[in-house]
mmCIF file of C-alpha atoms (C1' of nucleotides) in Angstrom:
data_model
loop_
_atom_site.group_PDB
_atom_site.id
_atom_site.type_symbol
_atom_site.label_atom_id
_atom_site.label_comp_id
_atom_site.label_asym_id
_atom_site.label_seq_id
_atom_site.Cartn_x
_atom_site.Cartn_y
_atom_site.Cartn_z
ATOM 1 C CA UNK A 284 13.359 20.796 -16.025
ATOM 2 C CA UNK A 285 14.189 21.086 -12.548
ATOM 3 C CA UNK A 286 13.504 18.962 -9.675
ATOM 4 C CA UNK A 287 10.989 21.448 -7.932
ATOM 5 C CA UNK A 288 9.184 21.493 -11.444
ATOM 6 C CA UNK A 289 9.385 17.609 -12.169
ATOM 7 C CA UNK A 290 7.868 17.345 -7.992
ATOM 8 C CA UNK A 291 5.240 19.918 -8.492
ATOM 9 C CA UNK A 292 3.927 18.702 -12.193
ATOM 10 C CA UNK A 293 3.392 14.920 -10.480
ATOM 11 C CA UNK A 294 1.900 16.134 -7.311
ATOM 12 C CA UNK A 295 4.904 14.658 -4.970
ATOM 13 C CA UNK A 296 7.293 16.072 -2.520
ATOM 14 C CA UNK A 297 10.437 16.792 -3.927
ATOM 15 C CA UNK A 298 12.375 14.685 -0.912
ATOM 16 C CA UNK A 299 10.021 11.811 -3.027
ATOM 17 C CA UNK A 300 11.956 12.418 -5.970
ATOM 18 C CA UNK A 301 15.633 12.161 -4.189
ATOM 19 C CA UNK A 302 14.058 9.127 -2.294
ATOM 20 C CA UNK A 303 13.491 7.740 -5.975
ATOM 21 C CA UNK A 304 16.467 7.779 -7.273
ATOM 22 C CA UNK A 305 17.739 6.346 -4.524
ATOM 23 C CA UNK A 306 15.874 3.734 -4.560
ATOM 24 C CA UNK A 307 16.622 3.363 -8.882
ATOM 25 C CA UNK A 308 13.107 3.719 -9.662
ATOM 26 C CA UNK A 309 14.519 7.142 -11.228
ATOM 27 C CA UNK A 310 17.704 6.980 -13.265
ATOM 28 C CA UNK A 311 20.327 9.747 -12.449
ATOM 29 C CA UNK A 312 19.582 12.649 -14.416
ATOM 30 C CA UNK A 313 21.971 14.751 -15.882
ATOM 31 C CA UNK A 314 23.362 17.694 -13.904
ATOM 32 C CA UNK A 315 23.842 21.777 -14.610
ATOM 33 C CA UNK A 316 27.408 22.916 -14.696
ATOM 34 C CA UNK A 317 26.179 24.024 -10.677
ATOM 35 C CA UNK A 318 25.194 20.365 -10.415
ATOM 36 C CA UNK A 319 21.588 20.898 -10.446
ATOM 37 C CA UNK A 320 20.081 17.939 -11.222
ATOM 38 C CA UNK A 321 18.112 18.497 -14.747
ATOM 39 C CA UNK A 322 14.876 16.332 -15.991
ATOM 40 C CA UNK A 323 13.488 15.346 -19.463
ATOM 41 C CA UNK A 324 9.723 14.881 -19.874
ATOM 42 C CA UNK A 325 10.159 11.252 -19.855
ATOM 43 C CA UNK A 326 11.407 11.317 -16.199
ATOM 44 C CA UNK A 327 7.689 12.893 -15.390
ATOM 45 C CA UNK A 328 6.001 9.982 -16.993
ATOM 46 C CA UNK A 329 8.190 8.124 -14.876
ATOM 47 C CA UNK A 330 7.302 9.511 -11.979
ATOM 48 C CA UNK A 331 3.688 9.155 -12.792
ATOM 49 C CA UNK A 332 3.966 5.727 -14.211
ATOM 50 C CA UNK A 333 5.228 4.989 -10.444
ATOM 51 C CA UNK A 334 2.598 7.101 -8.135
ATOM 52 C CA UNK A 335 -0.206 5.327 -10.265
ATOM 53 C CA UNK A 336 1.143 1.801 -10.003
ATOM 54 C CA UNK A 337 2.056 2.682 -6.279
ATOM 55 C CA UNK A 338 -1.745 3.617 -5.684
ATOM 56 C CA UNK A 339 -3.137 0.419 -7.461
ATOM 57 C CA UNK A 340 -1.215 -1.777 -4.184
ATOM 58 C CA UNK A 341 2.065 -2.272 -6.008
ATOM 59 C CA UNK A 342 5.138 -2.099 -3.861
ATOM 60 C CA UNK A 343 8.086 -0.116 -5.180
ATOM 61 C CA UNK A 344 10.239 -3.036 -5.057
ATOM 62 C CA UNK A 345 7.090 -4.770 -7.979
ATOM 63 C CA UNK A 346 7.659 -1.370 -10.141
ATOM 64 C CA UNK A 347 11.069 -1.454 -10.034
ATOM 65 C CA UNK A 348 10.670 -4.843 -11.631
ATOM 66 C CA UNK A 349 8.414 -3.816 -14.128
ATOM 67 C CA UNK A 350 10.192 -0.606 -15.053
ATOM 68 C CA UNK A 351 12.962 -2.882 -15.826
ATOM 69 C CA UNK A 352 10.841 -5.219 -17.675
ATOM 70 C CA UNK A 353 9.433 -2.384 -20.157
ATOM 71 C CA UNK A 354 13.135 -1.222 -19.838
ATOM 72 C CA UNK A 355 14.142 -4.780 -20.789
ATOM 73 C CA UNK A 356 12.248 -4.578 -24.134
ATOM 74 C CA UNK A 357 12.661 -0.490 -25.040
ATOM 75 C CA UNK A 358 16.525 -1.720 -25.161
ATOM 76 C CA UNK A 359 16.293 -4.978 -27.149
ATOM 77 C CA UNK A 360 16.949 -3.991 -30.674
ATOM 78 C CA UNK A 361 14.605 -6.176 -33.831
ATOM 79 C CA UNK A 362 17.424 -9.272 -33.606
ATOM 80 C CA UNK A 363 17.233 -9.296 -29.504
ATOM 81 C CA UNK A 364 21.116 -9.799 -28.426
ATOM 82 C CA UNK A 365 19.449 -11.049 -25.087
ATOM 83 C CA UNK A 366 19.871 -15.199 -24.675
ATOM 84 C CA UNK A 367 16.455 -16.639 -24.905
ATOM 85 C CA UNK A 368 16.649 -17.734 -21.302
ATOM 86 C CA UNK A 369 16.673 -14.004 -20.581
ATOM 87 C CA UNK A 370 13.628 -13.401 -22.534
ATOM 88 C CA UNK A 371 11.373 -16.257 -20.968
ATOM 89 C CA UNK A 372 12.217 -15.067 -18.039
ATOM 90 C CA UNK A 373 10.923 -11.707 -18.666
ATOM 91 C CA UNK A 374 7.644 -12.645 -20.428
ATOM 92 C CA UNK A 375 7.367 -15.263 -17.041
ATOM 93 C CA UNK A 376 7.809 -11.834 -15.176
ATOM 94 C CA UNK A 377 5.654 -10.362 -17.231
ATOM 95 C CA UNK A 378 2.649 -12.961 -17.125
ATOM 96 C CA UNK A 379 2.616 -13.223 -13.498
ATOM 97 C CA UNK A 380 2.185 -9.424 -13.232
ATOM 98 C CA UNK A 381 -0.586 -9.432 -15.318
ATOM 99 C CA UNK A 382 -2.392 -12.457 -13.333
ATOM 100 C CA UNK A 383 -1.363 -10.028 -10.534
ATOM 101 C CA UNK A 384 -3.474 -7.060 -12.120
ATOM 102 C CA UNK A 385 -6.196 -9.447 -13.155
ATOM 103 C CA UNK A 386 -6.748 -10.454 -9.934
ATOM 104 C CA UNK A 387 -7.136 -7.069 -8.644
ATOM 105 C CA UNK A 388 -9.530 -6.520 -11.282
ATOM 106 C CA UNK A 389 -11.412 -8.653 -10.049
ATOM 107 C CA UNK A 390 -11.763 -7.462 -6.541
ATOM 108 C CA UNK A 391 -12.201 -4.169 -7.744
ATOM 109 C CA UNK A 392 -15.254 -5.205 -9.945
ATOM 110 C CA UNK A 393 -16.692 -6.936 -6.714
ATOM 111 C CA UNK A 394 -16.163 -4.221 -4.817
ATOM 112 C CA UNK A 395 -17.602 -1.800 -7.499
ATOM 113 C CA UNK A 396 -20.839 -4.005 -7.415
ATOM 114 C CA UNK A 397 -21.419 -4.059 -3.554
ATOM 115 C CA UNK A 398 -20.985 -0.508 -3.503
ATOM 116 C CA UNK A 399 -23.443 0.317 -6.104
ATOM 117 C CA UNK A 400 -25.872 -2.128 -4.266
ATOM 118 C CA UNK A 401 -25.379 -0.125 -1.252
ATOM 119 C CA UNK A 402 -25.352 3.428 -2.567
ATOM 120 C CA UNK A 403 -28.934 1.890 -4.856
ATOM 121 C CA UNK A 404 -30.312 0.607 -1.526
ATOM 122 C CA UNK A 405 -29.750 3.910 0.462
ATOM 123 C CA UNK A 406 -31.144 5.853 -2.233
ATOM 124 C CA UNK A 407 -33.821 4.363 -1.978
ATOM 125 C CA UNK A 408 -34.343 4.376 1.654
ATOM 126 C CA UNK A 409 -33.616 7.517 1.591
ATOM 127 C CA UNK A 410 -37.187 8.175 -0.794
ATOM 128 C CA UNK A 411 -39.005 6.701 2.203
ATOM 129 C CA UNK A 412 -38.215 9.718 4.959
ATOM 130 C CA UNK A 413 -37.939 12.486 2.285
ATOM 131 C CA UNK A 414 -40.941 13.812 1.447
ATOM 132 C CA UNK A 415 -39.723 15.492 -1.840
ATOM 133 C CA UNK A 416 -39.253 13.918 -4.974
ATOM 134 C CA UNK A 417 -41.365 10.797 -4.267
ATOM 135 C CA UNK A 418 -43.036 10.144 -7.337
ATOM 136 C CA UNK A 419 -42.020 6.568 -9.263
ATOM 137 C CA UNK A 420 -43.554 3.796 -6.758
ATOM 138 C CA UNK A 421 -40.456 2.016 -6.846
ATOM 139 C CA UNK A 422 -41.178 -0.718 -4.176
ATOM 140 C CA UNK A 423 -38.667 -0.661 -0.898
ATOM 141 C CA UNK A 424 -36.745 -3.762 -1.514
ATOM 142 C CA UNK A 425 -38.034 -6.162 1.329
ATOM 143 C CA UNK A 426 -34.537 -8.146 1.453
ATOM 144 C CA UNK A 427 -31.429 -7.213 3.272
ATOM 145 C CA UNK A 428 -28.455 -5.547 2.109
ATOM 146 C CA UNK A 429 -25.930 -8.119 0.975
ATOM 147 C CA UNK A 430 -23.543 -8.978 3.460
ATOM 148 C CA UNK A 431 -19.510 -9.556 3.934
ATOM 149 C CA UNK A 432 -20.797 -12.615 5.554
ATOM 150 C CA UNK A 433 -21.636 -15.812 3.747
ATOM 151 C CA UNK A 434 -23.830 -17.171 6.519
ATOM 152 C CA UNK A 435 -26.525 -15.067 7.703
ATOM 153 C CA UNK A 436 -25.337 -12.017 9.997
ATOM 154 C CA UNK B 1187 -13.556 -20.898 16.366
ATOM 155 C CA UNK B 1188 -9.531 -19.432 18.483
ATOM 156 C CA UNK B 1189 -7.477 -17.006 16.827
ATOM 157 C CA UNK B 1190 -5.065 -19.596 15.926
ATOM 158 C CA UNK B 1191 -7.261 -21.267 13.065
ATOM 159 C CA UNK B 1192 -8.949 -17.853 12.187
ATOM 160 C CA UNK B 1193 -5.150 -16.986 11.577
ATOM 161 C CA UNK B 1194 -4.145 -19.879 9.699
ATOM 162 C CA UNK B 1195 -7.712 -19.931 7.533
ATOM 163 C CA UNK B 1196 -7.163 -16.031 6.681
ATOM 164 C CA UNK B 1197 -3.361 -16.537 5.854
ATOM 165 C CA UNK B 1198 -2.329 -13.563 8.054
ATOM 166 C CA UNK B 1199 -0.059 -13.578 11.693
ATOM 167 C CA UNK B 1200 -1.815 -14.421 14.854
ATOM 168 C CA UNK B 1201 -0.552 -11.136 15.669
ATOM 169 C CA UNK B 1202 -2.426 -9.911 13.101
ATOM 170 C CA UNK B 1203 -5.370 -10.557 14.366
ATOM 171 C CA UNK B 1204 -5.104 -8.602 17.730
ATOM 172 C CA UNK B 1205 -3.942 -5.653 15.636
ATOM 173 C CA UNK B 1206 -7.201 -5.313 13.829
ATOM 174 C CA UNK B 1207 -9.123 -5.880 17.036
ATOM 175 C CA UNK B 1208 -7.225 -2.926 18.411
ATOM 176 C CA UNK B 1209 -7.397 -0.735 15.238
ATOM 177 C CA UNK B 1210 -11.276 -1.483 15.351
ATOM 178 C CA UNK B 1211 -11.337 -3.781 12.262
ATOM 179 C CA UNK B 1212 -12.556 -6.596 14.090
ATOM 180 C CA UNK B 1213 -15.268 -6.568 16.812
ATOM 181 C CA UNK B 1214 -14.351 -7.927 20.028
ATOM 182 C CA UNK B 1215 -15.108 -11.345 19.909
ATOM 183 C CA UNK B 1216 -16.943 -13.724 22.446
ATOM 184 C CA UNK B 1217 -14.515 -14.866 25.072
ATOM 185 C CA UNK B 1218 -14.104 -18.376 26.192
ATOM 186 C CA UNK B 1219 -14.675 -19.186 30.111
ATOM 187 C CA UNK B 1220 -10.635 -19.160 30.213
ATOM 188 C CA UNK B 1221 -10.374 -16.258 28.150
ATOM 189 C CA UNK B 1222 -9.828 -17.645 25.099
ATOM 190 C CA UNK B 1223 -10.785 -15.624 21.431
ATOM 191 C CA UNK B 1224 -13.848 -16.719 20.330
ATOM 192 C CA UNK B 1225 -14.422 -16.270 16.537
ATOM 193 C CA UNK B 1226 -17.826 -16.977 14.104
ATOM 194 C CA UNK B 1227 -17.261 -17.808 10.602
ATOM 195 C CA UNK B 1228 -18.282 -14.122 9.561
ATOM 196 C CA UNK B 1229 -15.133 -12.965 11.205
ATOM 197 C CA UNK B 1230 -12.775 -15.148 9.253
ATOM 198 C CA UNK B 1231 -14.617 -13.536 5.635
ATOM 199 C CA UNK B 1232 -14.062 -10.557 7.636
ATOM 200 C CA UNK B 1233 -10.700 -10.579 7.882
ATOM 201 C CA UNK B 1234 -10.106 -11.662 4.324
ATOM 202 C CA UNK B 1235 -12.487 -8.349 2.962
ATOM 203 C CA UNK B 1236 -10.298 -6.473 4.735
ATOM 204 C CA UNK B 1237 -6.996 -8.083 3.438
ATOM 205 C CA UNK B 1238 -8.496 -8.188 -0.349
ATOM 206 C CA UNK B 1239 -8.798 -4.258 -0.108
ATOM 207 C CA UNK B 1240 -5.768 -3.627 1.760
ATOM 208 C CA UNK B 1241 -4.064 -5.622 -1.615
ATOM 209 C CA UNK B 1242 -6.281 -3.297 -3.596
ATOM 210 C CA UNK B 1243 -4.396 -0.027 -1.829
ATOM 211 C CA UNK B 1244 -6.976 1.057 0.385
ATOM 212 C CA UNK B 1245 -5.242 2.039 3.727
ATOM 213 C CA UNK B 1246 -6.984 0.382 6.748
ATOM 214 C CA UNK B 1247 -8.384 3.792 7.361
ATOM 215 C CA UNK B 1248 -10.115 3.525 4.608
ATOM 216 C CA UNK B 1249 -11.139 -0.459 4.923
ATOM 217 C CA UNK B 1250 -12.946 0.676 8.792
ATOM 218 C CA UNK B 1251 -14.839 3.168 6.837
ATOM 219 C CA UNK B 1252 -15.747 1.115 4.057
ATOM 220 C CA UNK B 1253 -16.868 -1.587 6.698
ATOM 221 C CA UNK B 1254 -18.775 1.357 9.095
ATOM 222 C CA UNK B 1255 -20.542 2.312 5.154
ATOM 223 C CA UNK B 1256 -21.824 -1.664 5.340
ATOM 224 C CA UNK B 1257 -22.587 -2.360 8.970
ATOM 225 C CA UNK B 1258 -24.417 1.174 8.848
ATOM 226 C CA UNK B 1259 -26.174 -0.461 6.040
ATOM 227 C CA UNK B 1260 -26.917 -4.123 7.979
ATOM 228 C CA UNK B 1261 -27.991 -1.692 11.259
ATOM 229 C CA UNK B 1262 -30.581 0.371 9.524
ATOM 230 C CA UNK B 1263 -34.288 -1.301 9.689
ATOM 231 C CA UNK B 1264 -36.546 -0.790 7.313
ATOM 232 C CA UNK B 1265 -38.528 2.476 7.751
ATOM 233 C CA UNK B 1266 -35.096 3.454 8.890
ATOM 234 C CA UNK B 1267 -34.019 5.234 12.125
ATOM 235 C CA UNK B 1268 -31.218 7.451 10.854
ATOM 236 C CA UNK B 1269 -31.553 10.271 10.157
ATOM 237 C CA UNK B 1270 -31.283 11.819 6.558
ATOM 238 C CA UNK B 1271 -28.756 13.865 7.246
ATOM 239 C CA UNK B 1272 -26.449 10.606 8.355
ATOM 240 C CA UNK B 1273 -27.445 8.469 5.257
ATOM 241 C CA UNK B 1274 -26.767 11.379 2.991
ATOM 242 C CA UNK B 1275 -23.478 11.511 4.064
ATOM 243 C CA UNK B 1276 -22.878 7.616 3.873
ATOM 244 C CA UNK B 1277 -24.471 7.886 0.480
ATOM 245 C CA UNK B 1278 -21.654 10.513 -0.115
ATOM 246 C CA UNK B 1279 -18.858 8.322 0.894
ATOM 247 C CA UNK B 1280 -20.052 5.283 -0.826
ATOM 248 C CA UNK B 1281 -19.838 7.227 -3.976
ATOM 249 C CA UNK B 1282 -16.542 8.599 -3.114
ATOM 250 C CA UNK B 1283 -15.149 5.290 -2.986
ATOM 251 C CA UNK B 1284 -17.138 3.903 -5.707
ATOM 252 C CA UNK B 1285 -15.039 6.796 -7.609
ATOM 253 C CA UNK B 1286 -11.589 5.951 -6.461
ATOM 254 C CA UNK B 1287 -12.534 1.786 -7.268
ATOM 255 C CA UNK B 1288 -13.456 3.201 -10.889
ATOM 256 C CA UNK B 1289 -10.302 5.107 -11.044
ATOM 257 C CA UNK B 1290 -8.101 1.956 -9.876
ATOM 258 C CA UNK B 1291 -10.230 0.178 -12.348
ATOM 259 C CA UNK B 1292 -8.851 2.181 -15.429
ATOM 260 C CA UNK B 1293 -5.411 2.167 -14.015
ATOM 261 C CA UNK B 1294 -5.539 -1.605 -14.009
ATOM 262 C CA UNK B 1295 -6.744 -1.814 -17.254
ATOM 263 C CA UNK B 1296 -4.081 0.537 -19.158
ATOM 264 C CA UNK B 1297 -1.514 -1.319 -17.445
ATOM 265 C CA UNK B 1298 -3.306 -4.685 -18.502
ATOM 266 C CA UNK B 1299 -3.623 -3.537 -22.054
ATOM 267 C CA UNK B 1300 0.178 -2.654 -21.460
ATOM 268 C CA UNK B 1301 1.818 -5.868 -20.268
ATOM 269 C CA UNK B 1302 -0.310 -7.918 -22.818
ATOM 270 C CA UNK B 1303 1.105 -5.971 -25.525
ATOM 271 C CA UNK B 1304 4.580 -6.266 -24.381
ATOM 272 C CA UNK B 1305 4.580 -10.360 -23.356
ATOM 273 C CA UNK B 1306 3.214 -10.698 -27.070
ATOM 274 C CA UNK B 1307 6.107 -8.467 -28.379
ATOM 275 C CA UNK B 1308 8.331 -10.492 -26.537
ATOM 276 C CA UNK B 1309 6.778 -13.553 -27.548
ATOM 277 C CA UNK B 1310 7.146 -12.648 -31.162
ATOM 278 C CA UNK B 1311 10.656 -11.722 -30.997
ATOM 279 C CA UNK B 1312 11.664 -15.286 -28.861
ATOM 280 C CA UNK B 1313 10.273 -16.925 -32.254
ATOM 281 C CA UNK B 1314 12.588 -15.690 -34.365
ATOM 282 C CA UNK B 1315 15.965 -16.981 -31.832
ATOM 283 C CA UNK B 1316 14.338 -19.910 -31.266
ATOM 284 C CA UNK B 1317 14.382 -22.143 -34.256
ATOM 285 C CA UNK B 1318 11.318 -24.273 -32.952
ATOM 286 C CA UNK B 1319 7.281 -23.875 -33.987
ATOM 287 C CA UNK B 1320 8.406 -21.190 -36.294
ATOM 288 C CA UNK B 1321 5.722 -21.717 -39.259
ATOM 289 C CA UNK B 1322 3.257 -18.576 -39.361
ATOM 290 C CA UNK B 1323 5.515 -16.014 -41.445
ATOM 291 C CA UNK B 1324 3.864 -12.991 -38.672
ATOM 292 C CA UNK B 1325 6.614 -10.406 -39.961
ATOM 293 C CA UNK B 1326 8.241 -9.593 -36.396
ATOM 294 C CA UNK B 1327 6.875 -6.074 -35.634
ATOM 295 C CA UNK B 1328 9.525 -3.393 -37.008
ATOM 296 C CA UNK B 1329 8.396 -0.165 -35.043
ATOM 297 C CA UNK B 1330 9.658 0.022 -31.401
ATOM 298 C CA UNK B 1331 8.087 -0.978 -28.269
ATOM 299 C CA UNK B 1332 5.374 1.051 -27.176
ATOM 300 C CA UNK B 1333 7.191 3.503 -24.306
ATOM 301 C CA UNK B 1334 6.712 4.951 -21.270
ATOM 302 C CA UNK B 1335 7.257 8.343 -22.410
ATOM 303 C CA UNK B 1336 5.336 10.564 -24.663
ATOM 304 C CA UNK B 1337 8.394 11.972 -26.683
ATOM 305 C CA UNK B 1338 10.644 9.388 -28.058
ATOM 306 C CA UNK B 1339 13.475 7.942 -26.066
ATOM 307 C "C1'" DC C 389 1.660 -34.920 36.239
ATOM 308 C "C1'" DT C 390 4.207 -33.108 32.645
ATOM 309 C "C1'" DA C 391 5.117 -31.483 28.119
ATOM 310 C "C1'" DA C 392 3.555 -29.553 23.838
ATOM 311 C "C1'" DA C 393 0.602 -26.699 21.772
ATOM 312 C "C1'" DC C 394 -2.208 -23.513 22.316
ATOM 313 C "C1'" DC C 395 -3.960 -18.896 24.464
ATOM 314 C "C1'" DC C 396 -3.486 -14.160 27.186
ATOM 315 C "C1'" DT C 397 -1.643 -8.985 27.900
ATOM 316 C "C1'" DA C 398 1.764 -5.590 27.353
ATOM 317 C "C1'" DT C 399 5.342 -3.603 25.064
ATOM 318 C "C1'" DA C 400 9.091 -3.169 21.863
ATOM 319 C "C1'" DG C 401 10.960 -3.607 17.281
ATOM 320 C "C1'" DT C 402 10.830 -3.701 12.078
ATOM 321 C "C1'" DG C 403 10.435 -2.528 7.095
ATOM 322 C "C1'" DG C 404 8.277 0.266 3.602
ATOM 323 C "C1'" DG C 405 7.637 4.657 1.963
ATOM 324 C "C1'" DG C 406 8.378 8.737 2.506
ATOM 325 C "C1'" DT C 407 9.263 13.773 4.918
ATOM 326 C "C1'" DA C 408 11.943 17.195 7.532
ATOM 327 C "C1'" DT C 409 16.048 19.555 8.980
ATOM 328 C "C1'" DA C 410 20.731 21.307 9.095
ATOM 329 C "C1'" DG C 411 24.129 23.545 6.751
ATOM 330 C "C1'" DG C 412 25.384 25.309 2.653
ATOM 331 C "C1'" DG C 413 25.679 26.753 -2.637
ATOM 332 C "C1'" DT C 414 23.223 29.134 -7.106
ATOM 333 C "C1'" DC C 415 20.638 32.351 -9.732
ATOM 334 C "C1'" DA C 416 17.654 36.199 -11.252
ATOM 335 C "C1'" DA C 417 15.432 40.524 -10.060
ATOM 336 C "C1'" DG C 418 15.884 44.941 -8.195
ATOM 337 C "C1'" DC D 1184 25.429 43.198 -3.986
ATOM 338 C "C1'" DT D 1185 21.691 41.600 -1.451
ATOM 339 C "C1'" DT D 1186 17.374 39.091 -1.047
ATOM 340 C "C1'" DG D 1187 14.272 35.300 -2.148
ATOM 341 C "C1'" DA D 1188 13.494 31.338 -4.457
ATOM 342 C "C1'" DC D 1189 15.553 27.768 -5.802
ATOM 343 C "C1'" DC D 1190 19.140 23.785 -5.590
ATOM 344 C "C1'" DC D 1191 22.725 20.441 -3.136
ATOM 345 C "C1'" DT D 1192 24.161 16.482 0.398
ATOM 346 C "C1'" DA D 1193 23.650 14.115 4.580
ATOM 347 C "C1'" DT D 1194 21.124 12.626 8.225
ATOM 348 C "C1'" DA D 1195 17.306 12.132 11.225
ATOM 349 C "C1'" DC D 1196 12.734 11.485 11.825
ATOM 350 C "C1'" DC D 1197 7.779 9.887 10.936
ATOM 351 C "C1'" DC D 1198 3.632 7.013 10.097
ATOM 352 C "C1'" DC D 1199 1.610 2.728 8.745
ATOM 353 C "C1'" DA D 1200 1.025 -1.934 9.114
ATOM 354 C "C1'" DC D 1201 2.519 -5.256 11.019
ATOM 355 C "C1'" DT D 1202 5.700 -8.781 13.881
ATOM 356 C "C1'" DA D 1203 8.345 -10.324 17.817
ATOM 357 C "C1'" DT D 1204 9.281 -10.892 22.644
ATOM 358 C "C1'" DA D 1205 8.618 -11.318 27.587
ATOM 359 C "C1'" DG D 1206 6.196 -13.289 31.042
ATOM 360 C "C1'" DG D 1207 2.499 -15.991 32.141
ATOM 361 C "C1'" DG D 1208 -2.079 -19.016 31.993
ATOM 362 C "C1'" DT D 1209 -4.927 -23.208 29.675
ATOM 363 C "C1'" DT D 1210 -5.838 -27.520 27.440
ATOM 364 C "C1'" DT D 1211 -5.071 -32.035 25.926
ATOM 365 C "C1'" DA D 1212 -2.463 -36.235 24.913
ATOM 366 C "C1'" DG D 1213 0.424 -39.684 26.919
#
DNA sequence: CTAAACCCTATAGTGGGGTATAGGGTCAAG
DNA sequence: CTTGACCCTATACCCCACTATAGGGTTTAG
């Protein structure tokens, strides 16, 4: 697979790609004899594995990390020849990412809530002035939206 | 309430501040008679809504329109003076972006499911170096980590 | 009345994450 | 054997989201 094919399957520019490897969140790939640089499938799960950790407000420097953390453990063989102090340091990596990821959850799930409020609420306002499709007598929730603020806007 | 202490309470730059005043994030605040930034408590949970999303990966481009979609919402009076063309469309966007916190959601939880799997792998395999608290015979898994890539590596 | 700790505007600079361009080689079809 | 679509390196440029600096006013404690 070539680079315009690896850029075009995950949706990125292929300057992205160079800028990647770069930046070692690609390893080199192998080369043609005409030093065309040549991809395996795994390189496009890379590639994805990056975009979507990119979009979810991780920095590249934070998946660099954690490539080299699942890295870490794809090259650790059943007796581990890393030193324990290695290891603890990588599950201590790895727990603080996923404190990281649960605390994003949670936003997200607050977020998700609001919005459904807000998208209910307009629906429903939106009953009032159309004439059509007013049938269930759903009363026109008397209180105001919930706001950012905690004391009254 | 000066931008100093709204500053210091959100955890951002002073500087910070001004910027989202300028990039219409933040409403111009009262001014003291000197001049002086004047800021109500519902700016300072302001300021931290927008820096939760921004963590989150919305661009602040996205965090003005989110915050138009709720003061459009705190605006609007009961019977409701917009008209239904407008509140379509914000109904619109609110489910756009109730679509894209979904979609973050998932991501979030794959890679959850993902780093929970591998701390416990590595937890496993630090028992068997480490001669201590060894007593439950949990065979240490013999298949590989689970991979990035969908063929093997 | 002065010095430290704040505040103001205006403008320039920075780091992250790409994206574009120049100048040139490769490869497959016709 | 040329033309178009691809690839290469190197370098410059861009946008976003801040952050710092210059040059100056205000407020408060001693």
């Amino acid at each position: 697979m070539h680079i315009g094919e690896l850029a075009r399957e995950a949706g990125v520019n292929i300057q992205t790609i160079r800028f990647y490897e770069r930046e070692k969140l690609l390893p080199q790939p192998a080369r043609t004899s005409s030093g065309y640089r040549d991809y395996q499938p795994r390189d496009l799960d890379r590639v994805m594995f990056i975009r979507r950790n990119h979009e979810i407000g991780f920095t590249l420097a934070e998946i660099r990390q954690l490539l080299e953390l699942h890295a870490a453990l794809e090259n650790m063989p059943q007796p581990m020849r890393h030193r324990p102090a290695e290891v603890r340091e990588i599950i201590r990596l790895g727990r603080e990412r996923l404190a990281q990821v649960n605390a994003k959850i949670g936003v997200l799930k607050e977020m998700k809530k609001q919005l459904e409020a807000l998208v209910r609420h307009l629906e429903q306002s939106a009953l009032i002035t159309c004439p059509v499709a007013q049938s269930d007598g759903a009363a026109t929730s008397r209180r105001p939206p919930r706001s950012l603020s905690r004391t009254r806007s």
